[in-house]
Short mmCIF file of C-alpha atoms in Angstrom, two decimals:
data_model
loop_
_atom_site.label_atom_id
_atom_site.label_comp_id
_atom_site.label_asym_id
_atom_site.label_seq_id
_atom_site.Cartn_x
_atom_site.Cartn_y
_atom_site.Cartn_z
CA MET V 1 173.24 61.46 -46.56
CA SER V 2 174.62 60.51 -43.03
CA HIS V 3 172.64 61.07 -39.97
CA GLN V 4 172.91 64.18 -37.57
CA LYS V 5 175.03 62.99 -34.56
CA GLY V 6 172.61 62.20 -31.66
CA ARG V 7 169.82 62.58 -33.76
CA ALA V 8 167.00 60.12 -32.29
CA ARG V 9 166.52 56.74 -34.76
CA VAL V 10 162.45 57.25 -34.51
CA ALA V 11 160.35 60.17 -34.90
CA CYS V 12 158.41 61.83 -31.93
CA LYS V 13 154.28 61.63 -31.69
CA LEU V 14 153.67 64.44 -32.84
CA CYS V 15 156.17 64.69 -36.40
CA ASN V 16 154.71 61.35 -36.91
CA LEU V 17 151.17 62.06 -36.42
CA ARG V 18 151.34 64.71 -38.66
CA ARG V 19 153.52 63.06 -41.07
CA VAL V 20 156.36 65.62 -41.21
CA LYS V 21 160.14 65.55 -40.56
CA CYS V 22 161.40 65.17 -36.91
CA ASP V 23 164.82 67.00 -35.98
CA ARG V 24 164.61 65.03 -32.27
CA THR V 25 167.94 64.75 -30.86
CA ILE V 26 168.71 62.07 -27.85
CA ASP V 27 168.89 65.05 -25.48
CA ASN V 28 166.42 67.77 -26.87
CA ALA V 29 163.06 67.78 -27.89
CA CYS V 30 162.25 68.65 -31.48
CA SER V 31 161.58 71.95 -32.98
CA ASN V 32 157.84 71.13 -33.92
CA CYS V 33 157.31 69.92 -30.31
CA GLN V 34 158.94 73.26 -28.99
CA LEU V 35 157.08 75.30 -31.04
CA ALA V 36 153.92 73.67 -30.25
CA GLY V 37 154.51 73.54 -26.21
CA THR V 38 153.97 69.99 -26.07
CA ALA V 39 156.07 66.87 -24.57
CA CYS V 40 158.28 65.68 -27.20
CA GLU V 41 157.86 61.33 -26.79
CA LEU V 42 159.07 59.28 -29.02
CA ILE V 43 157.16 57.03 -30.59
CA ASN V 44 157.56 53.22 -29.92
CA SER V 45 158.50 51.52 -33.54
CA ARG V 46 157.73 48.28 -34.02
CA ARG V 47 159.38 48.55 -37.68
CA GLY V 48 160.94 44.68 -38.50
CA ARG V 49 159.19 43.30 -35.62
CA TYR V 50 155.54 43.10 -36.03
CA PRO V 51 154.26 40.06 -36.78
CA ARG V 52 151.22 40.05 -39.28
CA THR V 53 150.47 36.63 -38.89
CA ALA V 54 146.87 34.76 -37.95
CA SER V 55 149.12 32.77 -35.90
CA ARG V 56 149.68 35.60 -33.49
CA ARG V 57 146.27 36.58 -32.98
CA VAL V 58 145.10 33.35 -32.36
CA ASP V 59 147.61 33.00 -29.35
CA GLU V 60 146.50 36.19 -28.16
CA CYS V 61 142.84 35.73 -28.43
CA THR V 62 141.11 32.56 -26.31
CA HIS V 63 137.25 33.12 -25.61
CA ILE V 64 134.23 35.31 -26.79
CA SER V 65 131.13 35.82 -25.87
CA THR V 66 128.70 33.16 -27.21
CA ALA V 67 125.15 33.69 -25.28
CA GLY V 68 125.73 36.52 -22.96
CA ASN V 69 128.49 34.88 -20.98
CA ARG V 70 129.16 37.08 -18.11
CA GLN V 71 129.46 36.96 -14.31
CA SER V 72 126.25 39.67 -14.04
CA PRO V 73 123.91 41.25 -16.00
CA VAL V 74 123.48 44.97 -16.47
CA ASP V 75 124.94 46.54 -12.81
CA LEU V 76 122.28 48.36 -11.08
CA GLU V 77 124.31 50.00 -8.37
CA ARG V 78 126.67 51.09 -10.84
CA LEU V 79 124.21 52.67 -13.27
CA HIS V 80 123.58 55.17 -10.48
CA SER V 81 127.05 55.71 -9.91
CA ALA V 82 129.78 57.99 -11.58
CA ASP V 83 131.32 55.22 -13.13
CA LEU V 84 128.48 55.24 -15.53
CA LEU V 85 129.34 58.64 -17.21
CA GLU V 86 132.99 57.94 -17.06
CA SER V 87 132.28 54.78 -19.37
CA PRO V 88 128.74 54.88 -20.45
CA ARG V 89 129.08 52.07 -23.36
CA THR V 90 130.54 49.19 -20.41
CA GLU V 91 130.74 48.49 -17.07
CA LEU V 92 133.88 47.73 -16.16
CA THR V 93 135.26 49.90 -13.66
CA GLU V 94 138.71 49.89 -11.55
CA SER V 95 138.28 47.23 -9.08
CA SER V 96 139.60 46.45 -5.85
CA GLU V 97 140.95 42.71 -7.42
CA SER V 98 142.59 44.87 -10.54
CA GLY V 99 145.85 42.45 -9.91
CA ARG V 100 143.71 39.56 -10.56
CA ARG V 101 144.44 38.14 -14.40
CA ASP V 102 142.32 35.22 -16.26
CA SER V 103 142.52 33.58 -19.33
CA HIS V 104 139.32 35.34 -20.51
CA THR V 105 140.01 38.24 -23.41
CA ARG V 106 137.12 40.75 -24.40
CA TYR V 107 137.20 41.51 -27.93
CA VAL V 108 135.83 44.49 -30.01
CA SER V 109 135.26 44.49 -33.53
CA PRO V 110 138.08 42.22 -35.31
CA SER V 111 138.79 44.96 -37.66
CA LEU V 112 140.39 46.94 -34.91
CA THR V 113 143.61 46.30 -34.44
CA GLU V 114 145.18 43.71 -31.49
CA LEU V 115 146.48 46.59 -29.57
CA ALA V 116 142.84 47.33 -28.67
CA VAL V 117 142.45 43.66 -26.82
CA GLN V 118 143.07 43.91 -23.62
CA HIS V 119 142.76 40.83 -20.94
CA ASP V 120 140.03 41.59 -18.59
CA GLY V 121 139.12 39.21 -15.44
CA VAL V 122 137.23 41.82 -13.61
CA ALA V 123 133.54 41.76 -14.37
CA MET V 124 132.16 40.73 -17.96
CA PRO V 125 134.72 38.58 -19.37
CA GLY V 126 135.03 37.28 -23.33
CA ARG V 127 132.71 40.14 -24.77
CA VAL V 128 132.73 41.58 -28.36
CA VAL V 129 132.14 45.11 -28.18
CA TYR V 130 131.17 47.42 -30.47
CA MET V 131 133.09 50.65 -31.46
CA GLY V 132 131.67 52.05 -34.33
CA ASP V 133 133.97 52.98 -37.17
CA SER V 134 137.26 51.21 -36.01
CA ALA V 135 139.24 52.36 -39.48
CA ASN V 136 140.73 55.90 -37.44
CA PHE V 137 141.42 53.86 -34.06
CA LYS V 138 143.20 51.03 -36.18
CA TYR V 139 145.26 53.98 -37.86
CA VAL V 140 146.36 55.78 -34.90
CA LEU V 141 147.08 52.47 -33.06
CA HIS V 142 149.18 51.42 -35.70
CA GLU V 143 151.09 54.61 -36.64
CA VAL V 144 151.27 56.22 -32.98
CA GLY V 145 151.20 53.39 -30.49
CA ASP V 146 148.86 52.91 -27.53
CA PRO V 147 148.36 56.28 -25.72
CA PHE V 148 146.34 54.57 -22.91
CA GLN V 149 149.81 51.92 -22.59
CA THR V 150 150.52 53.22 -19.07
CA SER V 151 147.22 53.89 -18.12
CA GLN V 152 145.97 52.49 -14.84
CA ARG V 153 142.28 53.39 -15.07
CA HIS V 154 141.05 50.33 -17.27
CA ARG V 155 142.24 47.51 -18.76
CA PHE V 156 140.02 48.16 -21.89
CA TRP V 157 141.52 50.39 -24.31
CA GLY V 158 137.67 51.33 -25.48
CA ASP V 159 136.99 52.41 -21.65
CA ASN V 160 140.40 55.02 -21.20
CA LEU V 161 139.33 56.40 -24.95
CA GLN V 162 135.51 56.55 -23.68
CA ARG V 163 137.02 58.41 -20.51
CA SER V 164 139.34 60.79 -21.99
CA MET V 165 136.92 61.93 -24.25
CA LEU V 166 134.22 62.85 -21.29
CA GLU V 167 137.27 64.24 -19.44
CA ARG V 168 137.67 66.99 -21.78
CA LEU V 169 133.97 68.10 -21.27
CA GLY V 170 132.90 70.75 -18.76
CA GLN V 171 131.76 70.06 -15.06
CA THR V 172 127.92 70.94 -16.23
CA THR V 173 127.81 69.28 -18.82
CA GLN V 174 129.44 65.95 -17.35
CA SER V 175 126.58 66.14 -14.99
CA THR V 176 123.88 66.83 -17.23
CA ILE V 177 125.11 63.68 -18.65
CA GLN V 178 124.89 61.66 -15.51
CA LYS V 179 121.47 63.30 -14.58
CA ILE V 180 119.87 62.29 -17.85
CA ARG V 181 121.78 58.70 -17.71
CA GLU V 182 119.69 58.40 -13.93
CA ASP V 183 116.74 59.19 -15.38
CA ASP V 184 117.18 56.81 -17.88
CA GLN V 185 117.59 54.28 -15.64
CA THR V 186 114.37 55.52 -13.32
CA HIS V 187 112.26 54.78 -16.17
CA LEU V 188 113.38 51.55 -17.00
CA GLN V 189 112.95 50.54 -13.74
CA THR V 190 109.37 52.33 -13.88
CA THR V 191 108.59 50.15 -17.11
CA GLY V 192 109.56 46.73 -15.40
CA VAL V 193 112.15 45.77 -17.85
CA PHE V 194 114.09 43.69 -15.06
CA GLN V 195 110.87 42.28 -13.36
CA THR V 196 110.74 38.48 -14.36
CA PRO V 197 107.95 36.15 -14.30
CA SER V 198 108.08 33.22 -11.21
CA LYS V 199 110.41 30.73 -11.50
CA ASP V 200 107.92 28.34 -13.29
CA ILE V 201 106.50 30.39 -15.22
CA SER V 202 109.71 31.43 -16.78
CA GLU V 203 111.08 27.49 -16.87
CA ALA V 204 107.60 27.33 -18.68
CA PHE V 205 108.60 29.84 -20.99
CA ILE V 206 112.10 28.69 -21.44
CA ASP V 207 110.71 25.02 -22.28
CA SER V 208 108.76 26.48 -25.11
CA PHE V 209 111.32 28.28 -26.45
CA TRP V 210 113.59 25.33 -26.42
CA LYS V 211 110.93 22.95 -28.04
CA TYR V 212 109.39 25.37 -30.98
CA SER V 213 111.70 28.28 -31.09
CA TYR V 214 115.45 27.30 -30.73
CA PRO V 215 115.32 24.72 -33.70
CA VAL V 216 115.18 27.64 -36.23
CA PHE V 217 116.99 30.24 -34.12
CA PRO V 218 120.01 28.32 -32.32
CA LEU V 219 121.81 31.90 -31.90
CA PHE V 220 123.76 30.33 -28.71
CA ASP V 221 125.08 27.63 -27.47
CA TRP V 222 122.11 25.99 -25.07
CA ALA V 223 124.29 24.87 -22.28
CA PRO V 224 125.84 28.19 -21.24
CA PHE V 225 122.62 29.89 -22.00
CA TYR V 226 120.62 28.00 -19.67
CA ALA V 227 123.35 27.79 -17.04
CA ASP V 228 123.36 31.68 -17.00
CA TYR V 229 119.84 31.66 -16.89
CA ASN V 230 119.62 29.77 -13.71
CA ALA V 231 122.78 31.90 -12.27
CA GLY V 232 120.82 34.85 -12.92
CA SER V 233 123.46 36.30 -15.05
CA ILE V 234 121.64 36.33 -18.36
CA SER V 235 121.46 39.62 -20.25
CA PRO V 236 118.32 41.15 -19.65
CA LEU V 237 118.09 42.31 -23.04
CA LEU V 238 118.32 38.84 -24.17
CA LEU V 239 116.17 37.24 -21.61
CA ASN V 240 113.03 39.23 -23.08
CA ALA V 241 113.91 38.63 -26.27
CA VAL V 242 113.42 35.01 -25.87
CA PHE V 243 110.38 35.20 -23.57
CA MET V 244 108.49 37.33 -26.60
CA VAL V 245 109.14 34.68 -28.79
CA ALA V 246 108.48 31.77 -26.73
CA VAL V 247 104.84 32.98 -25.68
CA PHE V 248 104.16 32.45 -29.30
CA HIS V 249 104.16 28.93 -28.63
CA CYS V 250 103.65 28.44 -25.02
CA PRO V 251 100.35 26.75 -23.57
CA GLU V 252 97.79 29.58 -22.84
CA SER V 253 97.49 28.17 -19.57
CA VAL V 254 100.89 29.50 -18.88
CA LEU V 255 99.75 32.77 -20.29
CA HIS V 256 96.86 32.76 -17.68
CA ASP V 257 99.36 32.27 -14.76
CA ALA V 258 101.39 34.53 -15.82
CA GLY V 259 98.82 37.12 -15.49
CA PHE V 260 98.29 37.89 -19.12
CA SER V 261 94.92 38.17 -20.97
CA SER V 262 95.76 37.27 -24.55
CA ARG V 263 98.91 35.90 -26.65
CA TYR V 264 99.46 39.35 -28.03
CA LEU V 265 99.51 41.03 -24.85
CA ALA V 266 102.41 38.68 -23.60
CA SER V 267 104.32 39.03 -26.85
CA LEU V 268 104.02 42.96 -26.72
CA THR V 269 104.82 43.58 -22.98
CA PHE V 270 108.63 41.24 -23.55
CA TYR V 271 108.89 43.08 -26.97
CA ARG V 272 108.42 46.52 -25.08
CA ARG V 273 110.90 45.53 -22.38
CA ALA V 274 113.29 44.23 -24.57
CA LYS V 275 112.97 47.41 -26.84
CA ALA V 276 113.26 49.33 -23.78
CA LEU V 277 116.58 47.73 -22.84
CA TYR V 278 117.97 47.89 -26.48
CA ASP V 279 117.12 51.84 -26.93
CA SER V 280 118.94 52.53 -23.56
CA SER V 281 121.99 50.90 -24.87
CA SER V 282 123.02 49.63 -21.52
CA GLU V 283 123.91 46.30 -23.47
CA SER V 284 127.46 46.41 -24.73
CA ASP V 285 127.81 42.77 -25.74
CA GLY V 286 127.52 42.90 -29.45
CA VAL V 287 127.00 39.35 -30.11
CA THR V 288 124.34 39.48 -27.22
CA ILE V 289 122.65 42.87 -29.12
CA ILE V 290 122.73 40.76 -32.56
CA GLN V 291 121.00 37.60 -30.84
CA ALA V 292 118.55 39.87 -29.13
CA THR V 293 117.56 41.86 -32.87
CA ILE V 294 117.56 38.61 -34.67
CA LEU V 295 114.64 37.33 -32.13
CA MET V 296 113.05 41.08 -31.80
CA SER V 297 112.32 40.84 -35.75
CA ASN V 298 109.75 37.92 -34.98
CA TRP V 299 107.65 40.81 -33.68
CA TRP V 300 104.76 42.32 -35.72
CA GLY V 301 102.52 44.66 -34.08
CA GLY V 302 100.02 45.51 -37.10
CA PRO V 303 100.09 46.79 -40.58
CA MET V 304 100.88 50.60 -38.82
CA GLU V 305 103.83 49.44 -36.97
CA GLN V 306 107.16 50.98 -38.01
CA LYS V 307 109.30 49.10 -36.03
CA ASP V 308 108.75 45.39 -37.57
CA THR V 309 110.32 42.65 -38.74
CA TRP V 310 112.40 44.84 -41.53
CA TYR V 311 113.50 47.22 -39.16
CA TRP V 312 114.91 44.41 -36.39
CA LEU V 313 116.65 42.47 -39.28
CA GLY V 314 118.22 45.83 -40.70
CA ILE V 315 119.55 46.44 -36.97
CA ALA V 316 120.93 43.09 -36.51
CA ALA V 317 122.25 42.90 -40.20
CA SER V 318 123.95 46.29 -39.56
CA LEU V 319 125.83 45.12 -36.31
CA ALA V 320 126.65 41.78 -37.55
CA GLN V 321 128.64 43.17 -40.81
CA SER V 322 130.36 45.88 -38.22
CA LEU V 323 131.50 43.01 -36.15
CA GLY V 324 132.72 40.94 -39.59
CA MET V 325 130.66 38.03 -39.14
CA HIS V 326 130.14 38.52 -42.77
CA ARG V 327 133.94 38.06 -43.57
CA SER V 328 135.70 34.54 -42.93
CA LYS V 329 138.95 36.39 -42.17
CA SER V 330 137.05 37.72 -38.73
CA TYR V 331 136.81 34.13 -37.58
CA VAL V 332 140.34 33.45 -37.41
CA ILE V 333 140.60 35.18 -34.30
CA LEU V 334 138.17 33.08 -32.56
CA PRO V 335 138.17 29.49 -30.81
CA GLU V 336 136.14 26.84 -32.75
CA PRO V 337 133.32 26.81 -30.26
CA SER V 338 132.56 30.18 -30.93
CA ARG V 339 132.81 30.13 -34.62
CA THR V 340 130.17 27.58 -35.05
CA VAL V 341 128.05 29.60 -32.73
CA TRP V 342 128.89 32.92 -34.96
CA ARG V 343 128.18 30.97 -37.99
CA ARG V 344 124.50 29.72 -36.89
CA ILE V 345 123.98 33.41 -35.81
CA TRP V 346 125.12 34.85 -39.27
CA TRP V 347 123.23 32.12 -41.63
CA VAL V 348 119.91 32.70 -39.33
CA LEU V 349 120.12 36.22 -39.90
CA TYR V 350 120.98 36.18 -43.45
CA ILE V 351 118.29 33.44 -44.35
CA ASN V 352 115.54 35.82 -42.61
CA ASP V 353 116.63 38.98 -44.41
CA ILE V 354 116.91 37.72 -47.84
CA HIS V 355 113.36 35.65 -47.53
CA HIS V 356 112.00 38.85 -46.20
CA ALA V 357 113.66 40.68 -49.00
CA ALA V 358 112.61 38.10 -51.59
CA VAL V 359 108.56 38.10 -50.60
CA TYR V 360 108.17 41.74 -49.79
CA GLY V 361 110.46 42.90 -53.18
CA ARG V 362 112.88 44.76 -50.99
CA PRO V 363 116.73 45.03 -51.67
CA PRO V 364 118.09 42.94 -48.91
CA HIS V 365 120.35 44.69 -45.84
CA ILE V 366 122.86 41.98 -46.69
CA HIS V 367 124.43 41.86 -50.49
CA PRO V 368 125.26 38.04 -51.18
CA LYS V 369 128.22 39.08 -53.15
CA PHE V 370 130.17 40.66 -49.95
CA CYS V 371 129.88 37.24 -47.80
CA ASN V 372 132.13 34.39 -47.81
CA ILE V 373 131.08 32.61 -44.71
CA LYS V 374 131.06 28.70 -45.27
CA ALA V 375 127.69 27.32 -45.28
CA LEU V 376 125.99 25.19 -42.02
CA GLY V 377 126.97 22.10 -41.59
CA GLU V 378 126.25 18.69 -38.91
CA ASP V 379 129.53 20.35 -36.57
CA ASP V 380 128.40 23.43 -36.27
CA PHE V 381 125.10 22.42 -34.27
CA ALA V 382 127.72 20.47 -31.94
CA GLY V 383 126.79 23.01 -29.01
CA CYS V 384 122.82 22.76 -29.71
CA SER V 385 121.97 19.63 -27.35
CA SER V 386 119.68 19.58 -24.37
CA VAL V 387 120.30 20.02 -20.68
CA ASN V 388 118.95 17.71 -18.11
CA SER V 389 116.75 20.56 -16.67
CA VAL V 390 115.08 21.45 -19.80
CA SER V 391 112.75 18.53 -21.71
CA SER V 392 114.47 17.05 -24.27
CA GLU V 393 111.13 16.65 -26.40
CA ASN V 394 110.96 17.76 -29.79
CA GLY V 395 114.08 20.92 -29.98
CA VAL V 396 116.50 20.14 -32.30
CA SER V 397 116.66 16.96 -33.81
CA GLN V 398 118.21 15.58 -36.78
CA GLU V 399 115.59 16.52 -39.21
CA SER V 400 115.63 20.10 -37.82
CA LYS V 401 119.07 20.25 -38.05
CA SER V 402 118.79 18.94 -41.84
CA TYR V 403 116.26 21.79 -42.52
CA LEU V 404 118.32 24.49 -41.47
CA ILE V 405 121.12 22.92 -43.55
CA HIS V 406 119.50 22.43 -46.61
CA LEU V 407 117.54 26.10 -46.39
CA VAL V 408 120.86 27.86 -46.01
CA ASP V 409 121.51 26.42 -49.73
CA LEU V 410 118.14 27.10 -50.85
CA ILE V 411 118.53 30.83 -49.56
CA ALA V 412 121.81 31.28 -51.24
CA LYS V 413 120.07 30.38 -54.86
CA VAL V 414 117.45 32.89 -53.75
CA GLY V 415 119.83 35.71 -52.81
CA ASP V 416 121.52 34.97 -56.43
CA CYS V 417 118.02 35.44 -57.98
CA LEU V 418 117.12 38.75 -55.95
CA VAL V 419 120.41 40.17 -56.72
CA THR V 420 120.59 39.62 -60.41
CA LYS V 421 117.08 40.99 -61.04
CA LEU V 422 117.73 44.00 -58.52
CA ALA V 423 121.09 44.40 -60.34
CA SER V 424 119.87 44.19 -63.99
CA THR V 425 119.15 47.35 -65.41
CA ASP V 426 118.43 46.61 -68.89
CA GLY V 427 116.50 43.18 -68.06
CA ASN V 428 119.19 40.99 -68.50
CA GLU V 429 117.03 37.98 -69.36
CA ILE V 430 119.83 35.46 -69.97
CA ALA V 431 121.26 36.11 -66.39
CA ASP V 432 117.98 36.39 -65.08
CA ARG V 433 116.85 32.88 -66.54
CA THR V 434 120.17 31.05 -65.25
CA SER V 435 119.56 31.94 -61.55
CA TYR V 436 116.16 31.09 -61.60
CA ASN V 437 117.13 27.71 -63.25
CA ARG V 438 119.79 27.07 -60.45
CA LEU V 439 116.72 27.60 -58.16
CA LEU V 440 114.42 25.16 -60.08
CA GLN V 441 116.99 22.28 -59.66
CA TRP V 442 117.88 22.95 -55.97
CA GLU V 443 115.28 20.24 -55.18
CA ARG V 444 117.46 17.91 -56.95
CA THR V 445 119.98 18.37 -54.23
CA LEU V 446 117.79 16.74 -51.36
CA SER V 447 117.60 13.86 -49.54
CA ASP V 448 114.50 11.10 -50.23
CA ARG V 449 113.39 12.45 -46.82
CA PHE V 450 113.39 15.92 -47.64
CA ARG V 451 112.19 15.80 -51.38
CA ALA V 452 108.67 14.08 -50.28
CA THR V 453 106.44 14.28 -47.32
CA PRO V 454 104.99 11.39 -45.12
CA ALA V 455 101.48 10.80 -45.39
CA GLN V 456 101.09 11.33 -41.66
CA ILE V 457 102.94 14.37 -40.73
CA SER V 458 104.27 14.46 -36.97
CA LEU V 459 107.10 17.15 -35.28
CA GLU V 460 109.45 13.68 -35.64
CA ARG V 461 108.75 12.81 -39.47
CA GLY V 462 108.05 15.17 -41.98
CA PHE V 463 107.20 18.79 -40.20
CA TRP V 464 110.67 19.96 -41.08
CA PRO V 465 110.47 18.37 -44.97
CA ALA V 466 106.85 20.09 -45.04
CA LEU V 467 108.13 23.62 -44.15
CA ILE V 468 110.93 23.48 -46.60
CA GLN V 469 109.14 22.51 -49.35
CA VAL V 470 106.45 25.22 -48.63
CA LEU V 471 109.35 27.95 -48.66
CA TYR V 472 110.46 26.18 -51.91
CA CYS V 473 107.14 26.63 -53.82
CA GLU V 474 106.60 30.16 -52.49
CA TYR V 475 110.12 31.11 -54.07
CA GLN V 476 109.48 29.60 -57.56
CA ILE V 477 106.27 31.75 -57.43
CA VAL V 478 108.00 34.99 -56.50
CA PHE V 479 110.57 34.76 -58.68
CA TYR V 480 108.47 33.39 -61.79
CA ARG V 481 106.57 36.34 -61.07
CA LEU V 482 109.21 38.71 -60.73
CA LEU V 483 111.62 37.41 -63.55
CA SER V 484 108.45 37.08 -65.97
CA THR V 485 108.88 40.01 -68.87
CA ASN V 486 105.01 39.19 -70.07
CA PRO V 487 101.95 39.19 -68.00
CA VAL V 488 101.64 36.41 -65.83
CA THR V 489 98.40 34.08 -66.30
CA VAL V 490 97.56 31.40 -63.92
CA GLY V 491 96.27 28.49 -65.56
CA LEU V 492 96.21 24.68 -64.72
CA GLU V 493 99.36 24.42 -66.25
CA SER V 494 101.21 27.25 -65.19
CA PRO V 495 104.13 26.63 -62.57
CA ILE V 496 102.35 29.31 -60.48
CA PHE V 497 99.01 27.20 -60.00
CA GLN V 498 101.36 24.46 -59.62
CA ALA V 499 103.18 25.31 -57.15
CA ALA V 500 100.50 27.48 -55.25
CA GLY V 501 98.15 24.07 -55.12
CA LYS V 502 100.96 21.91 -53.41
CA ILE V 503 101.59 24.95 -50.76
CA THR V 504 98.03 24.20 -50.26
CA ARG V 505 98.01 20.47 -49.81
CA LEU V 506 100.99 21.15 -47.34
CA LEU V 507 99.27 23.61 -45.23
CA GLU V 508 96.14 21.23 -45.11
CA ASP V 509 98.48 18.12 -43.75
CA LEU V 510 100.19 20.37 -41.44
CA LEU V 511 96.97 21.96 -40.26
CA ILE V 512 95.48 18.17 -40.04
CA SER V 513 98.47 16.80 -37.84
CA GLY V 514 98.23 19.48 -35.62
CA THR V 515 101.63 20.69 -36.10
CA LEU V 516 101.09 23.94 -38.19
CA TYR V 517 101.35 26.12 -34.72
CA ASN V 518 104.49 25.06 -34.32
CA ALA V 519 105.67 26.61 -37.78
CA PRO V 520 108.49 29.58 -37.54
CA PHE V 521 107.33 33.20 -38.05
CA ILE V 522 109.16 32.95 -41.60
CA MET V 523 106.07 31.39 -42.87
CA SER V 524 103.81 33.64 -41.90
CA VAL V 525 104.47 35.90 -44.76
CA ILE V 526 103.70 32.99 -46.91
CA VAL V 527 100.09 32.59 -45.66
CA GLN V 528 98.18 35.63 -47.11
CA PRO V 529 94.15 35.94 -47.27
CA PRO V 530 94.37 36.42 -50.87
CA THR V 531 96.01 33.84 -51.80
CA TYR V 532 95.05 30.79 -49.38
CA GLY V 533 91.85 32.41 -47.77
CA ASN V 534 90.19 29.24 -47.45
CA VAL V 535 92.97 27.81 -45.30
CA LEU V 536 93.37 31.11 -43.33
CA THR V 537 89.97 30.64 -42.16
CA GLN V 538 90.74 27.44 -40.58
CA PHE V 539 93.69 29.05 -38.75
CA THR V 540 91.33 30.02 -35.83
CA VAL V 541 90.69 26.87 -34.53
CA TYR V 542 94.75 26.90 -33.71
CA PRO V 543 95.11 30.08 -31.96
CA ARG V 544 98.55 29.53 -31.24
CA PHE V 545 99.63 29.56 -34.61
CA LEU V 546 102.07 32.77 -34.14
CA LEU V 547 100.91 34.25 -37.52
CA LEU V 548 98.32 35.87 -35.68
CA PRO V 549 98.96 36.27 -32.26
CA TRP V 550 97.24 39.79 -32.27
CA PHE V 551 93.40 38.12 -33.35
CA VAL V 552 93.72 36.09 -29.86
CA SER V 553 91.66 37.70 -27.23
#
């Protein structure tokens, strides 16, 4: 049937949104818009000329945040201004330099259509902004087009959407919201979340984090992180999370110089600051939030603590999956340096989530079957080298990199065992036994250096192989008991007894070598009084061991 003479070739926005027939002509509005009393605007059809290829996205997208790459942290002055009300999730506002553009790109969740990716060179370039469930946004942008395409207020699509929503509220409501935010900011300043220790003490904390914690938490490239720290532009949320982990291992003299009477008080102080910043939603960079919450999962204040390791791992896992870190297609839009950072973040999170789920017997926050990220390799640690201003002692070594690479492979076997057991409703012994056998055979994949530990363990040789052997034996015990259909007996020939004996010997070797207190937090759930009471009593002579920071006076 031929079209009516003068009929528009595309529908108007209202009819397109309502999915009804549009009778718009070239000169006159359609009947639906006339009836609704709205302007009849034609959609910008992209039919036949919309390039749905990965290469298009790669060409359009260039940079992404890795460790809070920004020109400034939270802008305190603007937190008091009306601009915060206009855009509470971001700090981007109209600037006198609005005409200046650069090559940086500010990202939202990779699942969001590219129409929402806007060039932004004003304040905080290269960020991943969490926008919640983006499915509806993606549909509207695809079907209707960008309603803010001609807006001159903000370059970023999400800022325009946020302001448009708030403009629909009454003036009284807007004023009340602004007052609430000002009160929150006053509370943050009173809490001291923006205070930092002196330069010397801060350097000591950073050095401690580099030596003892960064090898197992390489959540960002070190050089950009350290440059932002020196420039004072590091995210306060991330910095306090780093300090919280750093005080687990730093010398006691540094803690005393910082004014802390105990290691527990120091870690509690920085934990509360990081938590306050997280609760205030002052940080809008999704990657930075994930990095910080993973570090905050090292906190355990006591048996009655509700926001403990499991709580923070859940937050980090939820946000990471909302940004698409668990799916390889999300990495297509990223440059290679950012891909390696994302992979390290994802696998560190995955290791800790599956580990704690296994030892506590809980369903993991991350389902292994829903993830398809390739395993870590040597190339993924290219950005983990030290800089001149930080001691090159310890830190990331060839052995520590191999430890993480092997642990990723081990934790994949652990995840299979866990999911097989939890998903089995009728006791599928064959599936359980198959997954457990894969776990037992994992040790054969290790290099000779990691299969056996030297007689004299040091941080340079034997420390990381000893840790992974302890974890491997622990997983054998966990799943032997979990998958057993009969009552577990502990005799001299029992696999449980042999694995527990090996763990005890390794812990004693680590204790004698003086390296036990360097062990990461993931080891704390292994050393428990009921199982290794005789070893635990010896830990008191090593008060820096992070398992017992709350006992140190």
